[in-house]
GROMACS .gro file of C-alpha atoms in nm:
model
  478
    1MET     CA    1   2.904  -1.467   2.965
    2ALA     CA    2   3.276  -1.471   3.046
    3SER     CA    3   3.311  -1.825   2.918
    4ARG     CA    4   3.182  -1.734   2.570
    5SER     CA    5   3.432  -1.793   2.293
    6ASN     CA    6   3.520  -1.543   2.022
    7THR     CA    7   3.571  -1.824   1.772
    8PRO     CA    8   3.320  -1.889   1.491
    9GLY     CA    9   3.170  -2.157   1.710
   10GLY     CA   10   3.122  -1.896   1.979
   11ASN     CA   11   2.940  -1.675   1.729
   12ASP     CA   12   2.705  -1.964   1.654
   13GLN     CA   13   2.639  -1.992   2.027
   14ASP     CA   14   2.560  -1.618   2.037
   15GLN     CA   15   2.310  -1.662   1.755
   16ASP     CA   16   2.150  -1.954   1.941
   17ASP     CA   17   2.127  -1.748   2.261
   18TYR     CA   18   1.968  -1.458   2.076
   19GLY     CA   19   1.742  -1.652   1.845
   20GLU     CA   20   1.370  -1.651   1.785
   21GLU     CA   21   1.282  -1.772   2.134
   22TRP     CA   22   1.485  -1.493   2.294
   23ALA     CA   23   1.323  -1.234   2.068
   24ARG     CA   24   0.976  -1.370   2.143
   25ASP     CA   25   1.037  -1.361   2.518
   26LEU     CA   26   1.165  -1.007   2.491
   27ARG     CA   27   0.857  -0.902   2.295
   28VAL     CA   28   0.625  -1.065   2.549
   29GLN     CA   29   0.804  -0.888   2.835
   30PHE     CA   30   0.778  -0.555   2.654
   31GLU     CA   31   0.407  -0.600   2.582
   32GLN     CA   32   0.342  -0.695   2.945
   33MET     CA   33   0.534  -0.391   3.066
   34LEU     CA   34   0.345  -0.166   2.824
   35ARG     CA   35   0.008  -0.306   2.935
   36SER     CA   36   0.105  -0.254   3.296
   37LYS     CA   37   0.204   0.105   3.231
   38ARG     CA   38  -0.118   0.173   3.042
   39LEU     CA   39  -0.324   0.022   3.319
   40HIS     CA   40  -0.140   0.224   3.582
   41ASP     CA   41  -0.188   0.549   3.387
   42PHE     CA   42  -0.559   0.485   3.338
   43GLU     CA   43  -0.603   0.391   3.702
   44GLN     CA   44  -0.445   0.719   3.801
   45LEU     CA   45  -0.680   0.905   3.568
   46ARG     CA   46  -0.985   0.724   3.704
   47SER     CA   47  -0.880   0.784   4.062
   48GLN     CA   48  -0.840   1.154   3.996
   49ARG     CA   49  -1.177   1.178   3.822
   50SER     CA   50  -1.352   0.995   4.105
   51ARG     CA   51  -1.252   1.273   4.344
   52VAL     CA   52  -1.402   1.552   4.135
   53GLN     CA   53  -1.709   1.388   3.981
   54SER     CA   54  -2.056   1.463   4.110
   55PRO     CA   55  -2.257   1.175   4.262
   56SER     CA   56  -2.471   1.140   3.948
   57LEU     CA   57  -2.168   1.121   3.724
   58ARG     CA   58  -2.002   0.879   3.964
   59GLU     CA   59  -2.304   0.647   3.950
   60ARG     CA   60  -2.300   0.648   3.571
   61ALA     CA   61  -1.927   0.575   3.569
   62SER     CA   62  -1.983   0.286   3.808
   63SER     CA   63  -2.253   0.137   3.582
   64SER     CA   64  -2.002   0.139   3.294
   65ASN     CA   65  -1.726  -0.025   3.501
   66LEU     CA   66  -1.531   0.297   3.491
   67HIS     CA   67  -1.539   0.385   3.861
   68ALA     CA   68  -1.200   0.382   4.031
   69PRO     CA   69  -1.141   0.107   4.289
   70SER     CA   70  -1.223   0.211   4.643
   71THR     CA   71  -0.906   0.074   4.800
   72PRO     CA   72  -0.549   0.078   4.677
   73SER     CA   73  -0.518  -0.296   4.745
   74SER     CA   74  -0.772  -0.373   4.468
   75ARG     CA   75  -0.538  -0.235   4.206
   76PRO     CA   76  -0.369  -0.505   3.996
   77SER     CA   77  -0.016  -0.582   4.102
   78THR     CA   78   0.228  -0.449   3.842
   79SER     CA   79   0.585  -0.330   3.840
   80TYR     CA   80   0.456   0.024   3.796
   81GLY     CA   81   0.162   0.025   4.031
   82GLN     CA   82   0.289  -0.136   4.349
   83GLY     CA   83   0.306   0.094   4.647
   84GLN     CA   84   0.254   0.409   4.440
   85VAL     CA   85   0.008   0.683   4.519
   86SER     CA   86  -0.192   0.852   4.247
   87SER     CA   87  -0.033   1.169   4.123
   88PRO     CA   88  -0.218   1.492   4.195
   89THR     CA   89  -0.282   1.549   3.821
   90PRO     CA   90  -0.386   1.289   3.561
   91PRO     CA   91  -0.151   1.213   3.271
   92SER     CA   92  -0.204   1.423   2.963
   93TYR     CA   93  -0.402   1.278   2.674
   94SER     CA   94  -0.103   1.316   2.443
   95SER     CA   95   0.101   1.083   2.663
   96LEU     CA   96  -0.161   0.811   2.611
   97ARG     CA   97  -0.256   0.851   2.247
   98HIS     CA   98   0.102   0.813   2.123
   99LEU     CA   99   0.153   0.474   2.285
  100PRO     CA  100   0.222   0.213   2.016
  101LEU     CA  101  -0.070   0.001   1.905
  102MET     CA  102  -0.051  -0.372   1.964
  103PRO     CA  103  -0.184  -0.614   1.701
  104THR     CA  104  -0.516  -0.740   1.832
  105PRO     CA  105  -0.744  -1.002   1.674
  106PRO     CA  106  -1.100  -0.889   1.601
  107ALA     CA  107  -1.351  -0.941   1.880
  108PRO     CA  108  -1.586  -1.239   1.829
  109ASN     CA  109  -1.889  -1.008   1.799
  110ASP     CA  110  -1.719  -0.755   1.569
  111GLN     CA  111  -1.881  -0.864   1.243
  112GLN     CA  112  -1.749  -0.573   1.039
  113SER     CA  113  -1.387  -0.646   1.131
  114HIS     CA  114  -1.432  -1.015   1.052
  115LYS     CA  115  -1.584  -0.928   0.715
  116PHE     CA  116  -1.294  -0.698   0.632
  117ARG     CA  117  -1.043  -0.961   0.745
  118ASN     CA  118  -1.202  -1.221   0.516
  119LEU     CA  119  -1.190  -0.976   0.226
  120LEU     CA  120  -0.820  -0.907   0.276
  121LEU     CA  121  -0.740  -1.277   0.312
  122SER     CA  122  -0.918  -1.337  -0.018
  123LEU     CA  123  -0.737  -1.052  -0.193
  124ALA     CA  124  -0.406  -1.184  -0.062
  125GLN     CA  125  -0.447  -1.484  -0.294
  126THR     CA  126  -0.407  -1.268  -0.606
  127PRO     CA  127  -0.025  -1.247  -0.622
  128THR     CA  128   0.012  -1.619  -0.553
  129LYS     CA  129  -0.119  -1.682  -0.906
  130TYR     CA  130   0.187  -1.507  -1.048
  131GLU     CA  131   0.413  -1.791  -0.931
  132ASN     CA  132   0.278  -2.047  -1.180
  133PRO     CA  133   0.582  -2.154  -1.391
  134GLY     CA  134   0.371  -2.244  -1.695
  135LEU     CA  135   0.197  -1.906  -1.686
  136LEU     CA  136   0.527  -1.721  -1.656
  137ASP     CA  137   0.675  -1.912  -1.949
  138GLU     CA  138   0.377  -1.819  -2.165
  139ALA     CA  139   0.408  -1.458  -2.056
  140LEU     CA  140   0.776  -1.451  -2.158
  141GLN     CA  141   0.678  -1.574  -2.504
  142THR     CA  142   0.435  -1.282  -2.530
  143ILE     CA  143   0.684  -1.011  -2.431
  144PRO     CA  144   0.922  -0.877  -2.702
  145LEU     CA  145   1.226  -0.936  -2.480
  146ASP     CA  146   1.484  -0.817  -2.734
  147ARG     CA  147   1.309  -0.483  -2.762
  148ILE     CA  148   1.259  -0.448  -2.387
  149TYR     CA  149   1.618  -0.534  -2.296
  150SER     CA  150   1.759  -0.311  -2.570
  151GLU     CA  151   1.563  -0.009  -2.450
  152ALA     CA  152   1.661  -0.083  -2.090
  153GLU     CA  153   2.029  -0.108  -2.176
  154GLU     CA  154   2.018   0.220  -2.365
  155GLU     CA  155   1.844   0.404  -2.080
  156THR     CA  156   2.083   0.254  -1.825
  157GLN     CA  157   2.383   0.384  -2.016
  158VAL     CA  158   2.230   0.731  -2.034
  159LEU     CA  159   2.163   0.733  -1.659
  160GLN     CA  160   2.514   0.612  -1.583
  161ALA     CA  161   2.661   0.886  -1.801
  162GLN     CA  162   2.446   1.150  -1.629
  163ALA     CA  163   2.559   1.030  -1.285
  164ALA     CA  164   2.927   1.022  -1.390
  165SER     CA  165   2.905   1.375  -1.531
  166MET     CA  166   2.819   1.510  -1.185
  167GLY     CA  167   3.165   1.412  -1.062
  168ASP     CA  168   3.061   1.340  -0.704
  169GLY     CA  169   3.052   0.960  -0.719
  170ARG     CA  170   2.675   0.934  -0.706
  171LYS     CA  171   2.486   0.629  -0.826
  172PRO     CA  172   2.262   0.642  -1.135
  173GLU     CA  173   1.906   0.738  -1.060
  174TRP     CA  174   1.775   0.395  -1.163
  175GLY     CA  175   1.933   0.054  -1.213
  176TYR     CA  176   1.912  -0.181  -1.510
  177GLN     CA  177   1.630  -0.382  -1.354
  178ASP     CA  178   1.428  -0.063  -1.306
  179CYS     CA  179   1.484   0.035  -1.668
  180VAL     CA  180   1.357  -0.306  -1.780
  181ILE     CA  181   1.027  -0.243  -1.599
  182LYS     CA  182   1.003   0.109  -1.742
  183ALA     CA  183   1.049  -0.031  -2.095
  184LEU     CA  184   0.793  -0.303  -2.019
  185LEU     CA  185   0.552  -0.036  -1.894
  186ARG     CA  186   0.578   0.164  -2.218
  187TRP     CA  187   0.523  -0.144  -2.434
  188PHE     CA  188   0.230  -0.265  -2.223
  189LYS     CA  189   0.053   0.071  -2.232
  190ARG     CA  190   0.118   0.165  -2.594
  191SER     CA  191   0.121  -0.166  -2.780
  192PHE     CA  192  -0.020  -0.458  -2.581
  193PHE     CA  193  -0.325  -0.385  -2.365
  194THR     CA  194  -0.642  -0.195  -2.459
  195TRP     CA  195  -0.866   0.012  -2.237
  196VAL     CA  196  -1.238  -0.065  -2.261
  197ASN     CA  197  -1.510   0.192  -2.200
  198ASN     CA  198  -1.800   0.045  -2.398
  199PRO     CA  199  -1.689  -0.245  -2.621
  200PRO     CA  200  -1.774  -0.201  -2.991
  201CYS     CA  201  -2.051  -0.405  -3.149
  202PRO     CA  202  -1.913  -0.743  -3.262
  203ALA     CA  203  -2.126  -0.736  -3.579
  204CYS     CA  204  -2.102  -0.382  -3.719
  205LEU     CA  205  -1.842  -0.219  -3.489
  206SER     CA  206  -2.085   0.057  -3.395
  207PRO     CA  207  -2.082   0.206  -3.044
  208THR     CA  208  -2.276   0.019  -2.778
  209VAL     CA  209  -2.491   0.122  -2.483
  210GLY     CA  210  -2.467  -0.038  -2.141
  211LYS     CA  211  -2.763  -0.252  -2.035
  212GLY     CA  212  -2.649  -0.356  -1.690
  213MET     CA  213  -2.508  -0.683  -1.560
  214THR     CA  214  -2.580  -1.043  -1.652
  215GLN     CA  215  -2.481  -1.384  -1.520
  216PRO     CA  216  -2.150  -1.534  -1.640
  217THR     CA  217  -2.151  -1.850  -1.845
  218PRO     CA  218  -1.974  -2.159  -1.707
  219GLU     CA  219  -1.680  -2.090  -1.938
  220GLU     CA  220  -1.657  -1.730  -1.820
  221SER     CA  221  -1.680  -1.837  -1.457
  222ALA     CA  222  -1.397  -2.086  -1.511
  223CYS     CA  223  -1.176  -1.793  -1.615
  224GLY     CA  224  -1.254  -1.594  -1.303
  225ALA     CA  225  -1.536  -1.374  -1.436
  226LEU     CA  226  -1.755  -1.308  -1.132
  227ARG     CA  227  -1.963  -1.055  -1.324
  228VAL     CA  228  -2.039  -0.978  -1.689
  229GLU     CA  229  -2.140  -0.640  -1.830
  230LEU     CA  230  -2.397  -0.644  -2.110
  231TYR     CA  231  -2.400  -0.393  -2.396
  232GLU     CA  232  -2.641  -0.336  -2.687
  233CYS     CA  233  -2.547  -0.199  -3.030
  234SER     CA  234  -2.669   0.158  -3.084
  235ASN     CA  235  -2.731   0.094  -3.456
  236PRO     CA  236  -3.110   0.048  -3.500
  237ALA     CA  237  -3.051  -0.189  -3.789
  238CYS     CA  238  -2.828  -0.415  -3.580
  239ARG     CA  239  -2.918  -0.418  -3.208
  240ALA     CA  240  -2.669  -0.695  -3.139
  241TYR     CA  241  -2.554  -0.763  -2.785
  242GLU     CA  242  -2.194  -0.777  -2.664
  243ARG     CA  243  -2.082  -0.937  -2.340
  244PHE     CA  244  -1.786  -0.796  -2.146
  245PRO     CA  245  -1.672  -1.049  -1.882
  246ARG     CA  246  -1.450  -0.901  -1.609
  247TYR     CA  247  -1.187  -1.173  -1.606
  248SER     CA  248  -0.950  -1.217  -1.313
  249ASP     CA  249  -0.762  -1.515  -1.461
  250VAL     CA  250  -0.427  -1.380  -1.580
  251TRP     CA  251  -0.383  -1.645  -1.851
  252ARG     CA  252  -0.716  -1.540  -2.002
  253LEU     CA  253  -0.610  -1.175  -1.994
  254LEU     CA  254  -0.306  -1.263  -2.203
  255GLN     CA  255  -0.553  -1.370  -2.471
  256THR     CA  256  -0.813  -1.091  -2.448
  257ARG     CA  257  -0.561  -0.809  -2.382
  258ARG     CA  258  -0.833  -0.566  -2.279
  259GLY     CA  259  -1.008  -0.437  -1.971
  260ARG     CA  260  -1.006  -0.162  -1.712
  261CYS     CA  261  -0.779  -0.093  -1.417
  262GLY     CA  262  -0.839  -0.432  -1.255
  263GLU     CA  263  -0.739  -0.626  -1.565
  264TRP     CA  264  -0.452  -0.387  -1.644
  265ALA     CA  265  -0.291  -0.412  -1.299
  266ASN     CA  266  -0.344  -0.787  -1.277
  267CYS     CA  267  -0.185  -0.865  -1.615
  268PHE     CA  268   0.098  -0.612  -1.584
  269SER     CA  269   0.194  -0.733  -1.236
  270MET     CA  270   0.222  -1.087  -1.368
  271LEU     CA  271   0.440  -0.972  -1.661
  272CYS     CA  272   0.671  -0.793  -1.416
  273ARG     CA  273   0.701  -1.117  -1.223
  274ALA     CA  274   0.777  -1.301  -1.546
  275VAL     CA  275   1.088  -1.089  -1.609
  276GLY     CA  276   1.216  -1.173  -1.262
  277VAL     CA  277   1.111  -0.873  -1.054
  278ARG     CA  278   0.951  -0.891  -0.710
  279VAL     CA  279   0.604  -0.748  -0.743
  280ARG     CA  280   0.312  -0.628  -0.533
  281TRP     CA  281  -0.051  -0.596  -0.635
  282VAL     CA  282  -0.192  -0.289  -0.458
  283TRP     CA  283  -0.562  -0.272  -0.374
  284ASN     CA  284  -0.740   0.053  -0.290
  285ALA     CA  285  -1.073   0.048  -0.107
  286GLU     CA  286  -1.200   0.327  -0.334
  287ASP     CA  287  -1.202   0.098  -0.641
  288HIS     CA  288  -0.859   0.121  -0.798
  289VAL     CA  289  -0.562  -0.116  -0.822
  290TRP     CA  290  -0.204  -0.074  -0.937
  291THR     CA  291   0.142  -0.230  -0.905
  292GLU     CA  292   0.455  -0.189  -0.695
  293ILE     CA  293   0.790  -0.338  -0.793
  294TYR     CA  294   1.092  -0.379  -0.567
  295SER     CA  295   1.394  -0.183  -0.686
  296GLU     CA  296   1.714  -0.360  -0.586
  297HIS     CA  297   1.898  -0.046  -0.690
  298LYS     CA  298   1.712   0.176  -0.442
  299GLN     CA  299   1.623  -0.095  -0.193
  300LYS     CA  300   1.259   0.013  -0.181
  301TRP     CA  301   0.920  -0.047  -0.338
  302ILE     CA  302   0.834   0.168  -0.640
  303HIS     CA  303   0.486   0.273  -0.751
  304VAL     CA  304   0.387   0.172  -1.107
  305ASP     CA  305   0.045   0.229  -1.266
  306ALA     CA  306   0.012   0.063  -1.607
  307CYS     CA  307  -0.318   0.240  -1.687
  308GLU     CA  308  -0.158   0.583  -1.666
  309GLU     CA  309   0.196   0.476  -1.763
  310ALA     CA  310   0.298   0.625  -1.426
  311TRP     CA  311   0.636   0.545  -1.271
  312ASP     CA  312   0.730   0.633  -0.914
  313ASN     CA  313   0.453   0.889  -0.875
  314PRO     CA  314   0.260   0.782  -0.564
  315ARG     CA  315   0.093   1.123  -0.525
  316LEU     CA  316  -0.076   1.084  -0.864
  317TYR     CA  317  -0.410   0.980  -0.716
  318THR     CA  318  -0.448   1.245  -0.448
  319ASP     CA  319  -0.272   1.549  -0.594
  320GLY     CA  320  -0.339   1.458  -0.958
  321TRP     CA  321  -0.681   1.296  -0.964
  322GLY     CA  322  -0.814   1.469  -0.652
  323LYS     CA  323  -0.899   1.125  -0.512
  324GLN     CA  324  -0.967   1.062  -0.144
  325MET     CA  325  -0.851   0.726  -0.013
  326SER     CA  326  -0.881   0.527   0.307
  327TYR     CA  327  -0.698   0.196   0.260
  328CYS     CA  328  -0.414   0.108   0.021
  329ILE     CA  329  -0.299  -0.249   0.086
  330ALA     CA  330  -0.005  -0.404  -0.102
  331PHE     CA  331  -0.018  -0.784  -0.144
  332SER     CA  332   0.278  -0.995  -0.248
  333ILE     CA  333   0.393  -1.355  -0.229
  334ASP     CA  334   0.568  -1.255   0.096
  335GLY     CA  335   0.269  -1.104   0.277
  336ALA     CA  336   0.067  -0.784   0.297
  337THR     CA  337   0.151  -0.427   0.398
  338ASP     CA  338  -0.065  -0.122   0.465
  339VAL     CA  339   0.100   0.137   0.237
  340THR     CA  340  -0.167   0.407   0.267
  341ARG     CA  341   0.087   0.656   0.403
  342ARG     CA  342   0.282   0.634   0.077
  343TYR     CA  343  -0.018   0.749  -0.127
  344VAL     CA  344  -0.208   0.975   0.115
  345ARG     CA  345   0.017   1.255   0.240
  346LYS     CA  346  -0.239   1.520   0.339
  347SER     CA  347  -0.534   1.500   0.573
  348GLU     CA  348  -0.769   1.649   0.314
  349HIS     CA  349  -0.706   1.346   0.093
  350ALA     CA  350  -0.772   1.091   0.368
  351ARG     CA  351  -1.104   0.918   0.404
  352GLU     CA  352  -1.219   0.772   0.733
  353ARG     CA  353  -1.071   0.430   0.806
  354ASN     CA  354  -1.371   0.259   0.962
  355LYS     CA  355  -1.351  -0.099   0.833
  356CYS     CA  356  -1.185  -0.215   1.154
  357PRO     CA  357  -0.983  -0.073   1.448
  358GLU     CA  358  -0.621   0.005   1.369
  359GLU     CA  359  -0.488  -0.256   1.610
  360VAL     CA  360  -0.702  -0.516   1.429
  361MET     CA  361  -0.561  -0.395   1.099
  362LEU     CA  362  -0.209  -0.457   1.232
  363HIS     CA  363  -0.312  -0.807   1.335
  364ILE     CA  364  -0.452  -0.887   0.988
  365MET     CA  365  -0.136  -0.767   0.815
  366GLN     CA  366   0.079  -0.976   1.046
  367GLU     CA  367  -0.149  -1.275   1.002
  368ILE     CA  368  -0.106  -1.266   0.623
  369LYS     CA  369   0.270  -1.224   0.656
  370ASN     CA  370   0.293  -1.522   0.889
  371LEU     CA  371   0.085  -1.728   0.650
  372ARG     CA  372   0.299  -1.642   0.347
  373ARG     CA  373   0.634  -1.680   0.527
  374SER     CA  374   0.564  -1.997   0.721
  375ASN     CA  375   0.765  -2.213   0.482
  376LEU     CA  376   1.061  -1.977   0.448
  377SER     CA  377   1.395  -2.036   0.613
  378LYS     CA  378   1.502  -1.842   0.919
  379ASN     CA  379   1.746  -1.634   0.714
  380GLU     CA  380   1.483  -1.551   0.451
  381ARG     CA  381   1.239  -1.437   0.719
  382PHE     CA  382   1.509  -1.226   0.880
  383ILE     CA  383   1.582  -1.051   0.548
  384LEU     CA  384   1.214  -0.978   0.493
  385GLU     CA  385   1.175  -0.845   0.846
  386LYS     CA  386   1.466  -0.606   0.791
  387GLU     CA  387   1.298  -0.494   0.470
  388ASP     CA  388   0.969  -0.444   0.657
  389SER     CA  389   1.147  -0.231   0.916
  390ARG     CA  390   1.314  -0.021   0.647
  391GLU     CA  391   0.983   0.037   0.471
  392ASP     CA  392   0.811   0.129   0.797
  393ARG     CA  393   1.074   0.398   0.856
  394GLU     CA  394   1.010   0.526   0.505
  395LEU     CA  395   0.633   0.540   0.557
  396ARG     CA  396   0.671   0.714   0.893
  397GLY     CA  397   0.905   0.960   0.722
  398TYR     CA  398   0.626   1.059   0.484
  399VAL     CA  399   0.407   1.150   0.780
  400VAL     CA  400   0.685   1.356   0.936
  401ALA     CA  401   0.753   1.530   0.605
  402SER     CA  402   0.385   1.612   0.561
  403ILE     CA  403   0.364   1.764   0.910
  404THR     CA  404   0.685   1.959   0.847
  405GLN     CA  405   0.552   2.102   0.523
  406ALA     CA  406   0.226   2.204   0.689
  407VAL     CA  407   0.413   2.380   0.970
  408THR     CA  408   0.660   2.558   0.742
  409ARG     CA  409   0.375   2.688   0.527
  410MET     CA  410   0.244   2.863   0.837
  411VAL     CA  411   0.572   3.054   0.877
  412PRO     CA  412   0.605   3.349   0.636
  413GLY     CA  413   0.905   3.313   0.406
  414ALA     CA  414   1.006   2.977   0.546
  415SER     CA  415   0.876   2.747   0.271
  416SER     CA  416   1.125   2.852   0.007
  417SER     CA  417   1.427   2.814   0.230
  418SER     CA  418   1.314   2.487   0.387
  419SER     CA  419   1.222   2.321   0.058
  420SER     CA  420   1.582   2.320  -0.056
  421THR     CA  421   1.703   2.150   0.261
  422GLN     CA  422   1.416   1.912   0.325
  423ARG     CA  423   1.521   1.549   0.307
  424ARG     CA  424   1.330   1.276   0.140
  425PRO     CA  425   1.209   0.994   0.369
  426GLY     CA  426   1.466   0.717   0.353
  427GLN     CA  427   1.725   0.942   0.193
  428GLY     CA  428   1.976   0.849   0.459
  429SER     CA  429   2.018   0.509   0.295
  430GLY     CA  430   2.255   0.656   0.041
  431ASN     CA  431   2.024   0.808  -0.214
  432THR     CA  432   2.163   1.139  -0.327
  433HIS     CA  433   1.900   1.231  -0.579
  434GLY     CA  434   1.621   1.483  -0.566
  435ASN     CA  435   1.337   1.480  -0.324
  436ASP     CA  436   1.072   1.249  -0.466
  437ASP     CA  437   0.842   1.355  -0.186
  438GLN     CA  438   0.812   1.687  -0.367
  439LYS     CA  439   0.723   1.517  -0.695
  440LEU     CA  440   0.381   1.639  -0.803
  441PRO     CA  441   0.182   1.522  -1.106
  442ALA     CA  442   0.180   1.876  -1.245
  443GLU     CA  443   0.114   1.752  -1.597
  444GLN     CA  444  -0.168   1.518  -1.497
  445PRO     CA  445  -0.501   1.706  -1.525
  446GLY     CA  446  -0.693   1.421  -1.370
  447ARG     CA  447  -0.722   1.063  -1.486
  448GLN     CA  448  -0.622   0.992  -1.845
  449THR     CA  449  -0.792   0.654  -1.895
  450GLY     CA  450  -1.169   0.619  -1.920
  451ASN     CA  451  -1.429   0.850  -2.070
  452ALA     CA  452  -1.515   1.180  -1.902
  453GLU     CA  453  -1.846   1.061  -1.756
  454TRP     CA  454  -1.693   0.749  -1.601
  455VAL     CA  455  -1.398   0.941  -1.456
  456ALA     CA  456  -1.624   1.214  -1.315
  457ALA     CA  457  -1.855   0.956  -1.155
  458ARG     CA  458  -1.556   0.810  -0.971
  459GLY     CA  459  -1.434   1.154  -0.856
  460GLU     CA  460  -1.101   1.114  -1.034
  461ASN     CA  461  -1.104   1.409  -1.272
  462GLY     CA  462  -0.867   1.605  -1.049
  463ARG     CA  463  -0.794   1.959  -1.158
  464ARG     CA  464  -1.088   1.961  -1.398
  465ASN     CA  465  -1.298   2.030  -1.091
  466GLN     CA  466  -1.060   2.291  -0.952
  467PRO     CA  467  -1.052   2.663  -1.033
  468HIS     CA  468  -0.812   2.746  -1.312
  469ASP     CA  469  -0.483   2.888  -1.197
  470PRO     CA  470  -0.326   3.099  -1.476
  471ASN     CA  471   0.017   3.062  -1.315
  472ALA     CA  472  -0.001   2.680  -1.306
  473ARG     CA  473   0.172   2.488  -1.582
  474ARG     CA  474  -0.050   2.240  -1.760
  475GLU     CA  475   0.034   2.019  -2.054
  476ASP     CA  476  -0.219   1.763  -2.169
  477ARG     CA  477  -0.077   1.440  -2.293
  478PRO     CA  478  -0.134   1.366  -2.664
   0.00000   0.00000   0.00000
């Protein structure tokens, strides 16, 4: 160590000494130490229980391989367990349940976990389609770029003027790139894409009635239609049939320009990629999808839902629609991330996560990241890992904020005083604006797209199912 140089060459040597191999060895040592500590704690607990259990309970524990070893020498040799005597009281449950989970591959006989893993690996292919140069060129020809950039420039100037008027040196709320996506979102929702409930009759334009599903034609299958909905004209004099293929091919969606949330999110995510923005396609296990874009201005991922023209409103689904969710997985060209904590802030909105154990879920996310980043340079991987760490702090901050809010609500008179001082997760990174964690979809009386029967069947009609509060402000969108 004393012979190390402070010259640039010495810095290169430092980087070599503390490279990937050093980090991997350190991680392996930490995992081994953590396993040893866990084993020691559980051995202490088993030893204590063996002294107080009745013979019948002890026999049952022995049949399940839970009985404590009879001699201290049979205990595995670890840095924590050598020569130590069991403590008179077992460790508390809280000291064990807060140990960090280690990514663990699914067990060979765990069919459910393997099925879920295969599903996520398949879904992870979706954003890779957005990297096709020919597709992106065609998308750029579809977008009215002059209009989009003009609106973005105008909004950017307004935001800059608002920030300057505060006189405290703060940054504008959003950057130019963000304003481009907001302008693209408005155009996509209001002028480009069409929502489909029941498609009109192709012959007389009368309403149609659903008749179930039918097999896709070879042409429809070639464009990614795995299923086709069949509709019959309600006009007795017509009775024509209309097919509604659920296309997943983004190029085909540029031609049809219609669909439901799957088609909307798929096409809009690709258009965001076409204008040069990093994009995520977010899948929800309760049958909804949306988009996230990376804001270089805020150095974080931003929620965008093209169906609802929603921007940076992640609590829309739970607090607005009244939706309960279990898994929200964001897929990008750089990997996959479990972002459920961004969208589910309260326990009453959380569904049971029973597709696989949590440690297996961590393994699947890491597996997809490794797959997507295998061809990246060392520096590119390092940048993405720093970004992952920053996002993980943000997501953990949402959990802390939720617990804090629940506790302060239990203290009389504390909620009003604490709300003004509560920090937004990730606010320490330099963001001086309001607390987005407090942002509620107060003007969203449930889902806006889809007919009432379809929305109600999905449980997404939000406050329509809740008792009317005369003090609550409600403004329906035109």
